[in-house]
Amino acid sequence: MPPVPLSVLDLVPISSGSDASTALRNTVELARAAEEFGYRRYWLAEHHLHPGVAGSAPALVIQAVAQATREIRVGSGAVLLGHQTPLSVVEQFGILDALYPGRIDLGIGRSGRPRGTPPTAPAPERGDAEQDGSGRAGTFTDEGLYLPPQFTGFARLLQSPRFRLQLSLLQQPGAQTPAYDEQIDDILALFAGTYRDEDGAEARATPGDGADVDVWILGSSAGESAEVAGARGLPFGANYHVSPGTVVEAVEAYRAAFRPSAVLSEPYVSVSADVVVAPDDETARRLAAGYAPWVRSIRSAEGAIEFPTPEEADRHEWTDEDRELVADRVDTQFVGAPETVTERLTVLQQATGADELLITTITHDHADRLRSYELLAQAWFKQA
């Protein structure tokens, strides 16, 4: 049986000693290489106010990647709806489809402050439910996939000064994010040319109306994102690399909610994973050394740092609190020789029933990152 397809999720990381311009050029080069290696899609993430991430405007980076490639699908992983309106999203991706027809994916994620939520409170139901903080050990699925204890710090992140500043800079004063399901319905109606407001007034997005864009919903657990994706018959992206402890329940919730649509007759799931591949396990572990301090910078609400060299990572002074902060992410990163990583990714695919896997790889040196994607593709597709 052929292996499921592989795709790429690129955060456009900035390495220490480098800059955003170099990171963006590296993204274009990696996208060209990924197409040659056989990856199905190339998705760009949206992040703001992170010193070490240059992918703040997915639509712009998608245009650069689509222009530099020929056939690979290019899209967002994900556009965050709390930062813009459904119409602005449809118009942006309508333009992309007009320029690169039949190649554009719109991955959508939740963000921002839902309607009626006080400015200092965490956004409810983000797919990241709090747990009891007992430090209990994780579990394993029957297939052997490790599910660590769920990370409990998202509420603290949402209450941080950096997150509040992000909201104030990305939303107009007094703006309220509408209900997520309503936003998704508006996007689908604008693409279909069927949008009507409550008074019956029509709206036509130009470009956008009738665009051949594949709409995806991305989510981290058995919350609203999974339910919305399933109920509308849309493909779903589950985030093992963001919230590994909840990936199985997210996929199960999506499948339970799924209803056939004009888009899909049965559920379709992509599952993400953090991966570093090198010729041998020891080299891969060395290349991945910067991952833990990089994750710590995100989880501590400082914002992603420029990705450190292994030597810089060695100099990081760790506290027990730091180690606990990053444990779930570090323990579920797929690091090693091609055969090592392929075996572990196969377990992830079997445990989740993923129809494809979305691979995100960050190393300090761009050449090592390119080589990681190449080695993985060679080993993975050799199984066919």
PDB file of N, CA and C in Angstrom, residues 59 62 86-102 104-106 187 190-191 205-214:
ATOM      1  N   ALA A  59      -0.746  35.382   2.832  1.00  0.00           N
ATOM      2  CA  ALA A  59      -1.140  35.583   1.437  1.00  0.00           C
ATOM      3  C   ALA A  59       0.021  36.123   0.607  1.00  0.00           C
ATOM      4  N   ILE A  62       2.531  33.256   0.189  1.00  0.00           N
ATOM      5  CA  ILE A  62       1.949  32.283  -0.743  1.00  0.00           C
ATOM      6  C   ILE A  62       2.166  32.737  -2.182  1.00  0.00           C
ATOM      7  N   PRO A  86     -14.039  37.912   6.991  1.00  0.00           N
ATOM      8  CA  PRO A  86     -14.209  36.912   5.942  1.00  0.00           C
ATOM      9  C   PRO A  86     -14.045  37.482   4.532  1.00  0.00           C
ATOM     10  N   LEU A  87     -14.581  38.683   4.294  1.00  0.00           N
ATOM     11  CA  LEU A  87     -14.463  39.265   2.960  1.00  0.00           C
ATOM     12  C   LEU A  87     -13.009  39.518   2.582  1.00  0.00           C
ATOM     13  N   SER A  88     -12.216  40.050   3.503  1.00  0.00           N
ATOM     14  CA  SER A  88     -10.817  40.324   3.174  1.00  0.00           C
ATOM     15  C   SER A  88     -10.059  39.034   2.881  1.00  0.00           C
ATOM     16  N   VAL A  89     -10.386  37.962   3.602  1.00  0.00           N
ATOM     17  CA  VAL A  89      -9.750  36.671   3.355  1.00  0.00           C
ATOM     18  C   VAL A  89     -10.135  36.149   1.974  1.00  0.00           C
ATOM     19  N   VAL A  90     -11.416  36.193   1.644  1.00  0.00           N
ATOM     20  CA  VAL A  90     -11.879  35.685   0.346  1.00  0.00           C
ATOM     21  C   VAL A  90     -11.276  36.500  -0.791  1.00  0.00           C
ATOM     22  N   GLU A  91     -11.197  37.798  -0.643  1.00  0.00           N
ATOM     23  CA  GLU A  91     -10.610  38.623  -1.703  1.00  0.00           C
ATOM     24  C   GLU A  91      -9.127  38.306  -1.895  1.00  0.00           C
ATOM     25  N   GLN A  92      -8.389  38.159  -0.801  1.00  0.00           N
ATOM     26  CA  GLN A  92      -6.963  37.826  -0.918  1.00  0.00           C
ATOM     27  C   GLN A  92      -6.761  36.496  -1.629  1.00  0.00           C
ATOM     28  N   PHE A  93      -7.506  35.484  -1.190  1.00  0.00           N
ATOM     29  CA  PHE A  93      -7.306  34.158  -1.774  1.00  0.00           C
ATOM     30  C   PHE A  93      -7.976  34.051  -3.145  1.00  0.00           C
ATOM     31  N   GLY A  94      -8.965  34.893  -3.405  1.00  0.00           N
ATOM     32  CA  GLY A  94      -9.508  34.979  -4.754  1.00  0.00           C
ATOM     33  C   GLY A  94      -8.478  35.511  -5.729  1.00  0.00           C
ATOM     34  N   ILE A  95      -7.708  36.512  -5.302  1.00  0.00           N
ATOM     35  CA  ILE A  95      -6.627  37.030  -6.142  1.00  0.00           C
ATOM     36  C   ILE A  95      -5.581  35.947  -6.397  1.00  0.00           C
ATOM     37  N   LEU A  96      -5.210  35.225  -5.337  1.00  0.00           N
ATOM     38  CA  LEU A  96      -4.222  34.155  -5.495  1.00  0.00           C
ATOM     39  C   LEU A  96      -4.708  33.090  -6.472  1.00  0.00           C
ATOM     40  N   ASP A  97      -5.986  32.708  -6.370  1.00  0.00           N
ATOM     41  CA  ASP A  97      -6.532  31.716  -7.279  1.00  0.00           C
ATOM     42  C   ASP A  97      -6.575  32.245  -8.717  1.00  0.00           C
ATOM     43  N   ALA A  98      -6.874  33.529  -8.882  1.00  0.00           N
ATOM     44  CA  ALA A  98      -6.899  34.104 -10.220  1.00  0.00           C
ATOM     45  C   ALA A  98      -5.517  34.070 -10.870  1.00  0.00           C
ATOM     46  N   LEU A  99      -4.484  34.239 -10.064  1.00  0.00           N
ATOM     47  CA  LEU A  99      -3.122  34.222 -10.582  1.00  0.00           C
ATOM     48  C   LEU A  99      -2.565  32.814 -10.735  1.00  0.00           C
ATOM     49  N   TYR A 100      -2.960  31.909  -9.833  1.00  0.00           N
ATOM     50  CA  TYR A 100      -2.431  30.541  -9.816  1.00  0.00           C
ATOM     51  C   TYR A 100      -3.591  29.563  -9.690  1.00  0.00           C
ATOM     52  N   PRO A 101      -4.414  29.448 -10.717  1.00  0.00           N
ATOM     53  CA  PRO A 101      -5.683  28.713 -10.609  1.00  0.00           C
ATOM     54  C   PRO A 101      -5.492  27.234 -10.275  1.00  0.00           C
ATOM     55  N   GLY A 102      -6.356  26.766  -9.365  1.00  0.00           N
ATOM     56  CA  GLY A 102      -6.369  25.351  -9.009  1.00  0.00           C
ATOM     57  C   GLY A 102      -5.239  24.903  -8.119  1.00  0.00           C
ATOM     58  N   ILE A 104      -4.445  26.709  -4.922  1.00  0.00           N
ATOM     59  CA  ILE A 104      -4.443  27.453  -3.666  1.00  0.00           C
ATOM     60  C   ILE A 104      -5.309  26.775  -2.602  1.00  0.00           C
ATOM     61  N   ASP A 105      -4.734  26.630  -1.399  1.00  0.00           N
ATOM     62  CA  ASP A 105      -5.440  26.126  -0.217  1.00  0.00           C
ATOM     63  C   ASP A 105      -5.621  27.271   0.772  1.00  0.00           C
ATOM     64  N   LEU A 106      -6.792  27.352   1.364  1.00  0.00           N
ATOM     65  CA  LEU A 106      -7.048  28.305   2.450  1.00  0.00           C
ATOM     66  C   LEU A 106      -7.250  27.520   3.733  1.00  0.00           C
ATOM     67  N   ILE A 187     -17.380  32.881   4.710  1.00  0.00           N
ATOM     68  CA  ILE A 187     -16.323  32.609   3.735  1.00  0.00           C
ATOM     69  C   ILE A 187     -16.813  31.653   2.652  1.00  0.00           C
ATOM     70  N   LEU A 190     -19.290  33.470   0.369  1.00  0.00           N
ATOM     71  CA  LEU A 190     -18.637  34.427  -0.525  1.00  0.00           C
ATOM     72  C   LEU A 190     -17.918  33.719  -1.668  1.00  0.00           C
ATOM     73  N   PHE A 191     -17.261  32.598  -1.377  1.00  0.00           N
ATOM     74  CA  PHE A 191     -16.633  31.830  -2.451  1.00  0.00           C
ATOM     75  C   PHE A 191     -17.684  31.274  -3.418  1.00  0.00           C
ATOM     76  N   ALA A 205     -17.714  38.935  -3.966  1.00  0.00           N
ATOM     77  CA  ALA A 205     -16.281  39.203  -3.813  1.00  0.00           C
ATOM     78  C   ALA A 205     -15.602  39.133  -5.173  1.00  0.00           C
ATOM     79  N   THR A 206     -14.845  40.165  -5.515  1.00  0.00           N
ATOM     80  CA  THR A 206     -14.148  40.204  -6.789  1.00  0.00           C
ATOM     81  C   THR A 206     -12.697  40.631  -6.569  1.00  0.00           C
ATOM     82  N   PRO A 207     -11.745  39.686  -6.846  1.00  0.00           N
ATOM     83  CA  PRO A 207     -11.933  38.255  -7.114  1.00  0.00           C
ATOM     84  C   PRO A 207     -12.369  37.511  -5.843  1.00  0.00           C
ATOM     85  N   GLY A 208     -12.766  36.284  -6.019  1.00  0.00           N
ATOM     86  CA  GLY A 208     -13.185  35.437  -4.901  1.00  0.00           C
ATOM     87  C   GLY A 208     -14.433  34.660  -5.228  1.00  0.00           C
ATOM     88  N   ASP A 209     -15.422  35.325  -5.774  1.00  0.00           N
ATOM     89  CA  ASP A 209     -16.664  34.667  -6.168  1.00  0.00           C
ATOM     90  C   ASP A 209     -16.354  33.586  -7.198  1.00  0.00           C
ATOM     91  N   GLY A 210     -16.627  32.315  -6.829  1.00  0.00           N
ATOM     92  CA  GLY A 210     -16.383  31.204  -7.735  1.00  0.00           C
ATOM     93  C   GLY A 210     -14.957  30.707  -7.781  1.00  0.00           C
ATOM     94  N   ALA A 211     -14.085  31.213  -6.922  1.00  0.00           N
ATOM     95  CA  ALA A 211     -12.681  30.802  -6.936  1.00  0.00           C
ATOM     96  C   ALA A 211     -12.542  29.320  -6.586  1.00  0.00           C
ATOM     97  N   ASP A 212     -11.578  28.666  -7.217  1.00  0.00           N
ATOM     98  CA  ASP A 212     -11.316  27.243  -6.997  1.00  0.00           C
ATOM     99  C   ASP A 212     -10.295  27.083  -5.872  1.00  0.00           C
ATOM    100  N   VAL A 213     -10.697  27.443  -4.661  1.00  0.00           N
ATOM    101  CA  VAL A 213      -9.828  27.396  -3.481  1.00  0.00           C
ATOM    102  C   VAL A 213     -10.302  26.271  -2.565  1.00  0.00           C
ATOM    103  N   ASP A 214      -9.373  25.419  -2.129  1.00  0.00           N
ATOM    104  CA  ASP A 214      -9.709  24.373  -1.162  1.00  0.00           C
ATOM    105  C   ASP A 214      -9.669  24.961   0.247  1.00  0.00           C
TER     106      ASP A 214
END
